[in-house]
């Protein structure tokens, strides 16, 4: 049932182009407009929303961190993202005008479920983004948008993450459409960009052999750091989480702008540092800043693994290892930038002799607090 792959994780990584395509299916009409009628929250209520709060755990939380950029960009509504396990214990400020988005692959994560219950008790509307039909979180929510990743067997979440991102972009656009902060042409353009992602992923997946070889060569390391900025920051966190859970290595993700505020002290000779580089096109200011960060860490002996868009030549002189990703709009970059990090963690874990589908101490769904 692994379809010829060595692990479910590899199979699920390979399924991502289809999972993304399936999650878009039926949500866009023939004219390229968004049709999320299944989210049965009336438009007047969507217009009345004063803040969005995303709650989730683990990888789903990282999807939420990325969703914040999209939601605030397309709706201009303030968005907070919180670990579900922290949320209800700090007595969050919620009311009828709060929209809580709960993201969960399994739909059974106890922390997220408790956050949903708490939010509804306070009168907030809850929209679940979930991969498992009929599971508890969507049943207890006001509305649900299902991701169509198909069953995810490996403990490490891969295809569910990419489809959560797609669902978050759709929700952000839908809310923007209802509130009049995003217009038809812009929505259609983003939908077109999203529709191009499955092909981009296919091309990307066909180039992963050097990433595998690099991972094997790093199997003896103790620590790997990950840096990113803007939407690349949650991608860095996700890359580090994957490495912890699969390779049992010390891995940390940082916002690149924070380097000078502490983490750069960790950099020493031969330390692998993976850097997710923003597109040089849209937000070129950030691009320049991260190129300086790469120079700084390399000057201190780090071994730089640079994930950069095709055609980005500015990074070449500072990359000990260069991983190319397809050029896509800035907000959508996590859909492609995460994939090499998944492959990297999976291969490193295998090289260290670990069982990738069933990492030690972890369960696929965490149904206890
Ligand atoms: O089923 P959920 O999406 O609610 O699960 C949340 C986390 O437990 C999950 O993403 C976990 O972090 C994964 N093992 C990450 O790969």
Short mmCIF file of C-alpha atoms and ligand atoms in Angstrom, two decimals:
data_model
loop_
_atom_site.label_atom_id
_atom_site.label_comp_id
_atom_site.label_asym_id
_atom_site.label_seq_id
_atom_site.Cartn_x
_atom_site.Cartn_y
_atom_site.Cartn_z
CA UNK A 1 0.00 0.00 0.00
CA UNK A 2 3.07 2.22 0.01
CA UNK A 3 2.76 2.17 -3.77
CA UNK A 4 6.39 1.26 -4.36
CA UNK A 5 7.78 3.92 -2.00
CA UNK A 6 10.02 3.05 0.94
CA UNK A 7 7.75 4.84 3.37
CA UNK A 8 4.30 6.38 3.60
CA UNK A 9 6.00 9.69 4.13
CA UNK A 10 7.75 9.52 0.74
CA UNK A 11 4.51 8.45 -0.87
CA UNK A 12 2.63 11.33 0.74
CA UNK A 13 5.31 13.83 -0.29
CA UNK A 14 4.91 12.60 -3.85
CA UNK A 15 1.13 12.92 -3.64
CA UNK A 16 1.29 16.64 -2.93
CA UNK A 17 0.63 17.87 -6.48
CA UNK A 18 -2.57 15.84 -6.58
CA UNK A 19 -3.57 16.80 -3.03
CA UNK A 20 -3.26 20.50 -3.86
CA UNK A 21 -5.22 20.08 -7.11
CA UNK A 22 -7.97 18.14 -5.29
CA UNK A 23 -8.25 20.81 -2.61
CA UNK A 24 -8.87 23.45 -5.29
CA UNK A 25 -11.37 21.27 -7.13
CA UNK A 26 -14.97 22.40 -6.87
CA UNK A 27 -13.97 25.62 -5.14
CA UNK A 28 -13.49 27.59 -8.31
CA UNK A 29 -16.18 28.03 -10.96
CA UNK A 30 -15.79 28.00 -14.74
CA UNK A 31 -15.08 31.76 -14.73
CA UNK A 32 -12.24 31.31 -12.23
CA UNK A 33 -14.25 32.82 -9.37
CA UNK A 34 -14.24 31.46 -5.84
CA UNK A 35 -17.25 29.36 -4.79
CA UNK A 36 -17.01 28.43 -1.13
CA UNK A 37 -20.75 27.99 -0.54
CA UNK A 38 -19.91 25.03 1.67
CA UNK A 39 -18.63 27.52 4.27
CA UNK A 40 -22.08 28.30 5.53
CA UNK A 41 -21.31 31.54 7.32
CA UNK A 42 -23.67 34.24 5.96
CA UNK A 43 -21.99 37.15 4.19
CA UNK A 44 -23.29 39.75 6.71
CA UNK A 45 -21.55 37.80 9.46
CA UNK A 46 -18.32 37.65 7.46
CA UNK A 47 -18.56 41.40 6.96
CA UNK A 48 -19.02 41.94 10.68
CA UNK A 49 -15.85 40.03 11.64
CA UNK A 50 -13.48 42.27 13.59
CA UNK A 51 -10.69 39.84 14.18
CA UNK A 52 -9.58 36.41 13.10
CA UNK A 53 -7.90 34.03 15.51
CA UNK A 54 -6.24 30.90 14.17
CA UNK A 55 -5.72 28.01 16.59
CA UNK A 56 -3.82 24.81 15.84
CA UNK A 57 -0.94 22.59 16.96
CA UNK A 58 2.35 21.48 15.42
CA UNK A 59 2.49 21.60 11.66
CA UNK A 60 -1.09 22.90 11.45
CA UNK A 61 0.04 25.82 13.64
CA UNK A 62 2.73 26.62 11.08
CA UNK A 63 0.04 26.69 8.39
CA UNK A 64 -1.80 29.15 10.65
CA UNK A 65 1.26 31.40 10.95
CA UNK A 66 1.38 31.59 7.15
CA UNK A 67 -2.39 32.14 6.97
CA UNK A 68 -1.97 35.31 9.01
CA UNK A 69 0.00 36.96 6.20
CA UNK A 70 -2.65 36.02 3.64
CA UNK A 71 -5.64 36.94 5.82
CA UNK A 72 -4.28 40.35 6.79
CA UNK A 73 -3.14 41.05 3.24
CA UNK A 74 -6.43 40.21 1.56
CA UNK A 75 -8.92 41.21 4.25
CA UNK A 76 -7.19 43.93 6.31
CA UNK A 77 -8.73 42.28 9.38
CA UNK A 78 -6.27 41.75 12.27
CA UNK A 79 -5.34 38.10 12.67
CA UNK A 80 -3.77 36.37 15.65
CA UNK A 81 -2.35 32.87 15.54
CA UNK A 82 -2.10 30.87 18.72
CA UNK A 83 -1.04 27.42 19.79
CA UNK A 84 -4.27 25.68 20.73
CA UNK A 85 -2.68 24.39 23.93
CA UNK A 86 -2.06 27.96 25.14
CA UNK A 87 -5.22 29.56 23.86
CA UNK A 88 -7.92 28.87 26.36
CA UNK A 89 -5.72 29.10 29.43
CA UNK A 90 -5.12 32.80 28.97
CA UNK A 91 -8.78 33.79 28.82
CA UNK A 92 -8.65 35.14 25.25
CA UNK A 93 -10.81 38.11 24.28
CA UNK A 94 -13.52 36.80 21.95
CA UNK A 95 -17.05 37.73 20.99
CA UNK A 96 -19.61 37.38 18.20
CA UNK A 97 -17.42 39.41 15.90
CA UNK A 98 -14.46 37.05 16.25
CA UNK A 99 -13.87 34.38 13.64
CA UNK A 100 -11.84 31.49 14.99
CA UNK A 101 -10.20 29.26 12.38
CA UNK A 102 -9.23 25.86 13.79
CA UNK A 103 -6.80 23.90 11.62
CA UNK A 104 -6.41 20.16 12.16
CA UNK A 105 -5.53 17.30 9.86
CA UNK A 106 -7.10 14.64 12.07
CA UNK A 107 -9.94 16.71 13.48
CA UNK A 108 -9.32 14.90 16.77
CA UNK A 109 -6.49 16.86 18.41
CA UNK A 110 -7.64 17.44 21.96
CA UNK A 111 -5.95 20.82 22.44
CA UNK A 112 -7.53 22.17 19.25
CA UNK A 113 -10.92 20.72 20.13
CA UNK A 114 -10.82 22.35 23.57
CA UNK A 115 -9.90 25.67 21.94
CA UNK A 116 -12.89 25.31 19.59
CA UNK A 117 -15.24 24.61 22.50
CA UNK A 118 -13.88 27.56 24.44
CA UNK A 119 -14.26 29.91 21.46
CA UNK A 120 -17.86 28.89 20.87
CA UNK A 121 -18.69 29.34 24.55
CA UNK A 122 -17.50 32.93 24.19
CA UNK A 123 -19.84 33.43 21.22
CA UNK A 124 -17.20 33.35 18.49
CA UNK A 125 -17.89 31.71 15.12
CA UNK A 126 -15.63 28.74 14.44
CA UNK A 127 -14.53 27.63 11.00
CA UNK A 128 -12.63 24.33 10.91
CA UNK A 129 -10.06 23.49 8.25
CA UNK A 130 -9.83 19.75 8.46
CA UNK A 131 -8.76 16.69 6.46
CA UNK A 132 -10.90 14.02 8.08
CA UNK A 133 -14.56 13.90 7.16
CA UNK A 134 -16.96 13.76 10.06
CA UNK A 135 -14.26 14.04 12.74
CA UNK A 136 -14.95 15.78 16.05
CA UNK A 137 -13.55 19.28 15.37
CA UNK A 138 -15.65 19.92 12.24
CA UNK A 139 -18.69 18.43 13.94
CA UNK A 140 -18.34 20.88 16.81
CA UNK A 141 -17.60 23.90 14.59
CA UNK A 142 -20.02 26.32 12.90
CA UNK A 143 -18.57 25.66 9.47
CA UNK A 144 -15.92 23.51 7.82
CA UNK A 145 -13.69 23.66 4.79
CA UNK A 146 -12.25 20.22 4.13
CA UNK A 147 -8.77 19.74 2.72
CA UNK A 148 -8.71 16.94 0.18
CA UNK A 149 -5.30 15.50 0.91
CA UNK A 150 -6.66 11.97 1.29
CA UNK A 151 -5.68 9.83 4.30
CA UNK A 152 -2.31 10.79 5.76
CA UNK A 153 -0.65 7.76 7.35
CA UNK A 154 2.87 8.91 8.21
CA UNK A 155 3.07 10.65 11.58
CA UNK A 156 4.93 13.55 10.01
CA UNK A 157 2.45 15.79 8.26
CA UNK A 158 3.31 16.68 4.66
CA UNK A 159 0.46 16.69 2.15
CA UNK A 160 -1.99 17.77 4.84
CA UNK A 161 0.17 20.85 5.46
CA UNK A 162 0.21 21.92 1.83
CA UNK A 163 -3.53 21.50 1.54
CA UNK A 164 -4.07 23.42 4.79
CA UNK A 165 -2.18 26.28 3.20
CA UNK A 166 -4.40 26.11 0.12
CA UNK A 167 -7.51 26.13 2.32
CA UNK A 168 -6.17 29.11 4.27
CA UNK A 169 -5.54 31.07 1.07
CA UNK A 170 -9.08 30.29 -0.08
CA UNK A 171 -10.55 31.40 3.24
CA UNK A 172 -8.54 34.63 3.13
CA UNK A 173 -9.74 35.38 -0.40
CA UNK A 174 -13.31 34.46 0.46
CA UNK A 175 -13.33 36.75 3.45
CA UNK A 176 -11.73 39.49 1.34
CA UNK A 177 -14.39 38.99 -1.33
CA UNK A 178 -17.23 39.18 1.23
CA UNK A 179 -15.79 42.32 2.79
CA UNK A 180 -14.92 44.01 -0.49
CA UNK A 181 -11.20 44.26 0.30
CA UNK A 182 -10.23 41.92 -2.55
CA UNK A 183 -11.69 42.21 -6.02
CA UNK A 184 -12.67 39.67 -8.63
CA UNK A 185 -9.65 40.25 -10.85
CA UNK A 186 -7.20 39.86 -8.03
CA UNK A 187 -8.96 36.76 -6.74
CA UNK A 188 -8.96 35.24 -10.22
CA UNK A 189 -5.25 35.97 -10.57
CA UNK A 190 -4.45 34.26 -7.27
CA UNK A 191 -6.65 31.30 -8.19
CA UNK A 192 -4.73 31.02 -11.46
CA UNK A 193 -1.46 31.06 -9.53
CA UNK A 194 -2.77 28.37 -7.18
CA UNK A 195 -3.91 26.29 -10.14
CA UNK A 196 -0.32 26.35 -11.41
CA UNK A 197 1.10 24.99 -8.13
CA UNK A 198 0.54 21.25 -8.86
CA UNK A 199 2.71 21.47 -12.00
CA UNK A 200 5.33 23.50 -10.16
CA UNK A 201 5.38 20.81 -7.45
CA UNK A 202 5.78 18.03 -10.02
CA UNK A 203 8.77 19.80 -11.52
CA UNK A 204 10.23 20.45 -8.09
CA UNK A 205 9.80 16.86 -6.91
CA UNK A 206 11.73 15.66 -9.94
CA UNK A 207 14.80 17.63 -8.75
CA UNK A 208 15.11 16.30 -5.20
CA UNK A 209 18.04 13.89 -5.67
CA UNK A 210 20.73 16.43 -4.66
CA UNK A 211 18.69 17.29 -1.55
CA UNK A 212 18.71 13.60 -0.61
CA UNK A 213 22.46 13.35 -1.13
CA UNK A 214 23.00 16.47 0.97
CA UNK A 215 20.82 15.05 3.76
CA UNK A 216 22.82 11.81 3.81
CA UNK A 217 26.06 13.78 4.03
CA UNK A 218 24.78 15.59 7.13
CA UNK A 219 23.66 12.49 9.02
CA UNK A 220 26.50 12.83 11.53
CA UNK A 221 25.66 16.42 12.55
CA UNK A 222 24.10 17.28 15.92
CA UNK A 223 22.35 20.52 15.04
CA UNK A 224 20.75 22.15 12.02
CA UNK A 225 19.42 25.71 12.06
CA UNK A 226 16.73 27.09 9.75
CA UNK A 227 16.25 30.74 8.88
CA UNK A 228 13.43 32.50 7.07
CA UNK A 229 11.63 35.80 6.85
CA UNK A 230 8.04 36.84 6.21
CA UNK A 231 6.18 33.68 5.11
CA UNK A 232 9.55 31.95 4.99
CA UNK A 233 9.81 32.16 8.77
CA UNK A 234 7.03 29.62 9.47
CA UNK A 235 8.57 27.49 6.71
CA UNK A 236 11.82 27.53 8.69
CA UNK A 237 9.91 26.48 11.82
CA UNK A 238 8.31 23.65 9.87
CA UNK A 239 11.66 22.48 8.49
CA UNK A 240 13.03 22.37 12.03
CA UNK A 241 9.99 20.52 13.40
CA UNK A 242 10.27 17.86 10.71
CA UNK A 243 13.93 17.32 11.53
CA UNK A 244 13.27 17.04 15.26
CA UNK A 245 10.46 14.57 14.93
CA UNK A 246 12.06 12.36 12.28
CA UNK A 247 15.84 12.65 12.65
CA UNK A 248 15.80 13.26 16.43
CA UNK A 249 18.28 16.07 15.90
CA UNK A 250 18.48 19.44 17.53
CA UNK A 251 16.89 21.77 15.01
CA UNK A 252 15.63 25.30 15.42
CA UNK A 253 13.90 27.75 13.16
CA UNK A 254 14.54 31.47 13.49
CA UNK A 255 13.30 34.66 11.91
CA UNK A 256 16.37 35.79 10.00
CA UNK A 257 15.98 39.33 11.33
CA UNK A 258 16.47 37.98 14.86
CA UNK A 259 19.92 36.56 14.13
CA UNK A 260 21.76 39.53 15.58
CA UNK A 261 19.57 39.46 18.67
CA UNK A 262 21.01 36.16 19.83
CA UNK A 263 20.96 33.12 17.57
CA UNK A 264 24.06 34.13 15.59
CA UNK A 265 26.06 33.20 18.70
CA UNK A 266 25.23 29.57 17.90
CA UNK A 267 26.94 29.70 14.51
CA UNK A 268 30.25 27.87 14.38
CA UNK A 269 32.40 26.17 11.79
CA UNK A 270 30.52 23.61 9.66
CA UNK A 271 27.15 24.17 11.32
CA UNK A 272 24.52 23.51 8.63
CA UNK A 273 22.15 26.46 8.30
CA UNK A 274 19.21 26.17 5.92
CA UNK A 275 18.00 29.53 4.66
CA UNK A 276 14.63 30.04 2.95
CA UNK A 277 15.10 33.03 0.65
CA UNK A 278 12.15 35.24 -0.30
CA UNK A 279 11.57 36.01 -3.95
CA UNK A 280 13.84 38.77 -5.27
CA UNK A 281 10.86 40.10 -7.23
CA UNK A 282 7.97 41.14 -4.95
CA UNK A 283 9.64 42.07 -1.67
CA UNK A 284 13.14 42.82 -2.80
CA UNK A 285 13.96 44.67 0.45
CA UNK A 286 13.64 41.44 2.39
CA UNK A 287 15.58 39.58 -0.24
CA UNK A 288 18.56 41.91 0.15
CA UNK A 289 18.44 41.62 3.91
CA UNK A 290 18.45 37.84 3.88
CA UNK A 291 21.34 37.76 1.42
CA UNK A 292 23.30 39.83 4.01
CA UNK A 293 22.30 37.31 6.69
CA UNK A 294 23.65 34.47 4.56
CA UNK A 295 26.93 36.36 4.13
CA UNK A 296 27.14 36.97 7.90
CA UNK A 297 26.65 33.35 8.89
CA UNK A 298 28.97 32.11 6.15
CA UNK A 299 31.68 34.49 7.32
CA UNK A 300 31.43 32.68 10.68
CA UNK A 301 31.98 29.30 9.08
CA UNK A 302 28.39 28.04 8.67
CA UNK A 303 27.67 25.61 5.88
CA UNK A 304 24.85 27.34 4.03
CA UNK A 305 22.00 25.44 2.42
CA UNK A 306 20.12 28.03 0.42
CA UNK A 307 16.56 27.47 -0.79
CA UNK A 308 16.03 30.09 -3.49
CA UNK A 309 13.82 30.78 -6.43
CA UNK A 310 14.92 29.82 -9.94
CA UNK A 311 16.76 32.75 -11.49
CA UNK A 312 17.83 34.28 -8.17
CA UNK A 313 21.52 34.78 -8.93
CA UNK A 314 22.36 37.04 -5.97
CA UNK A 315 22.53 34.08 -3.56
CA UNK A 316 24.85 31.94 -5.68
CA UNK A 317 28.21 33.21 -4.30
CA UNK A 318 27.15 32.49 -0.70
CA UNK A 319 25.47 29.12 -1.10
CA UNK A 320 27.48 26.03 -0.19
CA UNK A 321 24.44 24.08 -1.35
CA UNK A 322 21.78 25.64 -3.53
CA UNK A 323 18.27 24.22 -3.79
CA UNK A 324 16.14 25.77 -6.50
CA UNK A 325 12.38 26.20 -6.11
CA UNK A 326 9.92 27.41 -8.77
CA UNK A 327 9.18 31.14 -8.88
CA UNK A 328 5.69 31.73 -7.49
CA UNK A 329 4.06 34.80 -5.89
CA UNK A 330 5.51 35.66 -2.47
CA UNK A 331 2.49 34.66 -0.37
CA UNK A 332 2.34 31.26 -2.07
CA UNK A 333 6.06 30.48 -1.73
CA UNK A 334 5.59 28.18 1.31
CA UNK A 335 3.75 25.74 -0.99
CA UNK A 336 6.99 25.07 -2.81
CA UNK A 337 9.66 26.03 -0.24
CA UNK A 338 8.49 23.44 2.30
CA UNK A 339 8.89 20.46 -0.02
CA UNK A 340 12.72 20.26 -0.04
CA UNK A 341 12.65 20.52 3.77
CA UNK A 342 10.28 17.53 3.98
CA UNK A 343 12.53 15.49 1.69
CA UNK A 344 15.60 16.61 3.63
CA UNK A 345 14.19 15.50 7.00
CA UNK A 346 12.89 12.20 5.63
CA UNK A 347 16.21 11.28 4.05
CA UNK A 348 18.25 12.38 7.05
CA UNK A 349 16.08 10.27 9.34
CA UNK A 350 16.53 7.25 7.08
CA UNK A 351 20.28 7.79 6.95
CA UNK A 352 20.32 7.82 10.76
CA UNK A 353 18.48 4.51 10.81
CA UNK A 354 15.19 5.92 12.10
CA UNK A 355 11.73 4.65 11.31
CA UNK A 356 10.28 7.60 9.37
CA UNK A 357 6.61 6.69 9.41
CA UNK A 358 6.47 5.99 13.14
CA UNK A 359 8.93 8.27 14.95
CA UNK A 360 9.61 7.40 18.57
CA UNK A 361 7.31 8.84 21.24
CA UNK A 362 4.85 10.32 18.74
CA UNK A 363 1.29 9.47 17.73
CA UNK A 364 -0.50 10.48 14.54
CA UNK A 365 -3.24 12.21 16.40
CA UNK A 366 -2.83 13.53 19.91
CA UNK A 367 -6.16 12.96 21.58
CA UNK A 368 -5.02 13.82 25.09
CA UNK A 369 -4.05 17.21 26.43
O1 LIG B 1 -4.22 16.39 13.38
P1 LIG B 1 -3.67 17.74 13.67
O2 LIG B 1 -3.42 18.54 12.43
O3 LIG B 1 -4.52 18.52 14.64
O4 LIG B 1 -2.28 17.50 14.36
C1 LIG B 1 -1.51 18.56 14.85
C2 LIG B 1 -0.11 18.11 15.19
O5 LIG B 1 -0.14 17.12 16.17
C3 LIG B 1 0.65 17.60 13.97
O6 LIG B 1 0.72 18.54 12.95
C4 LIG B 1 2.08 17.19 14.36
O7 LIG B 1 2.82 18.32 14.73
C5 LIG B 1 2.76 16.42 13.22
N1 LIG B 1 3.37 15.22 13.72
C6 LIG B 1 3.79 17.25 12.50
O8 LIG B 1 4.43 16.56 11.49
#
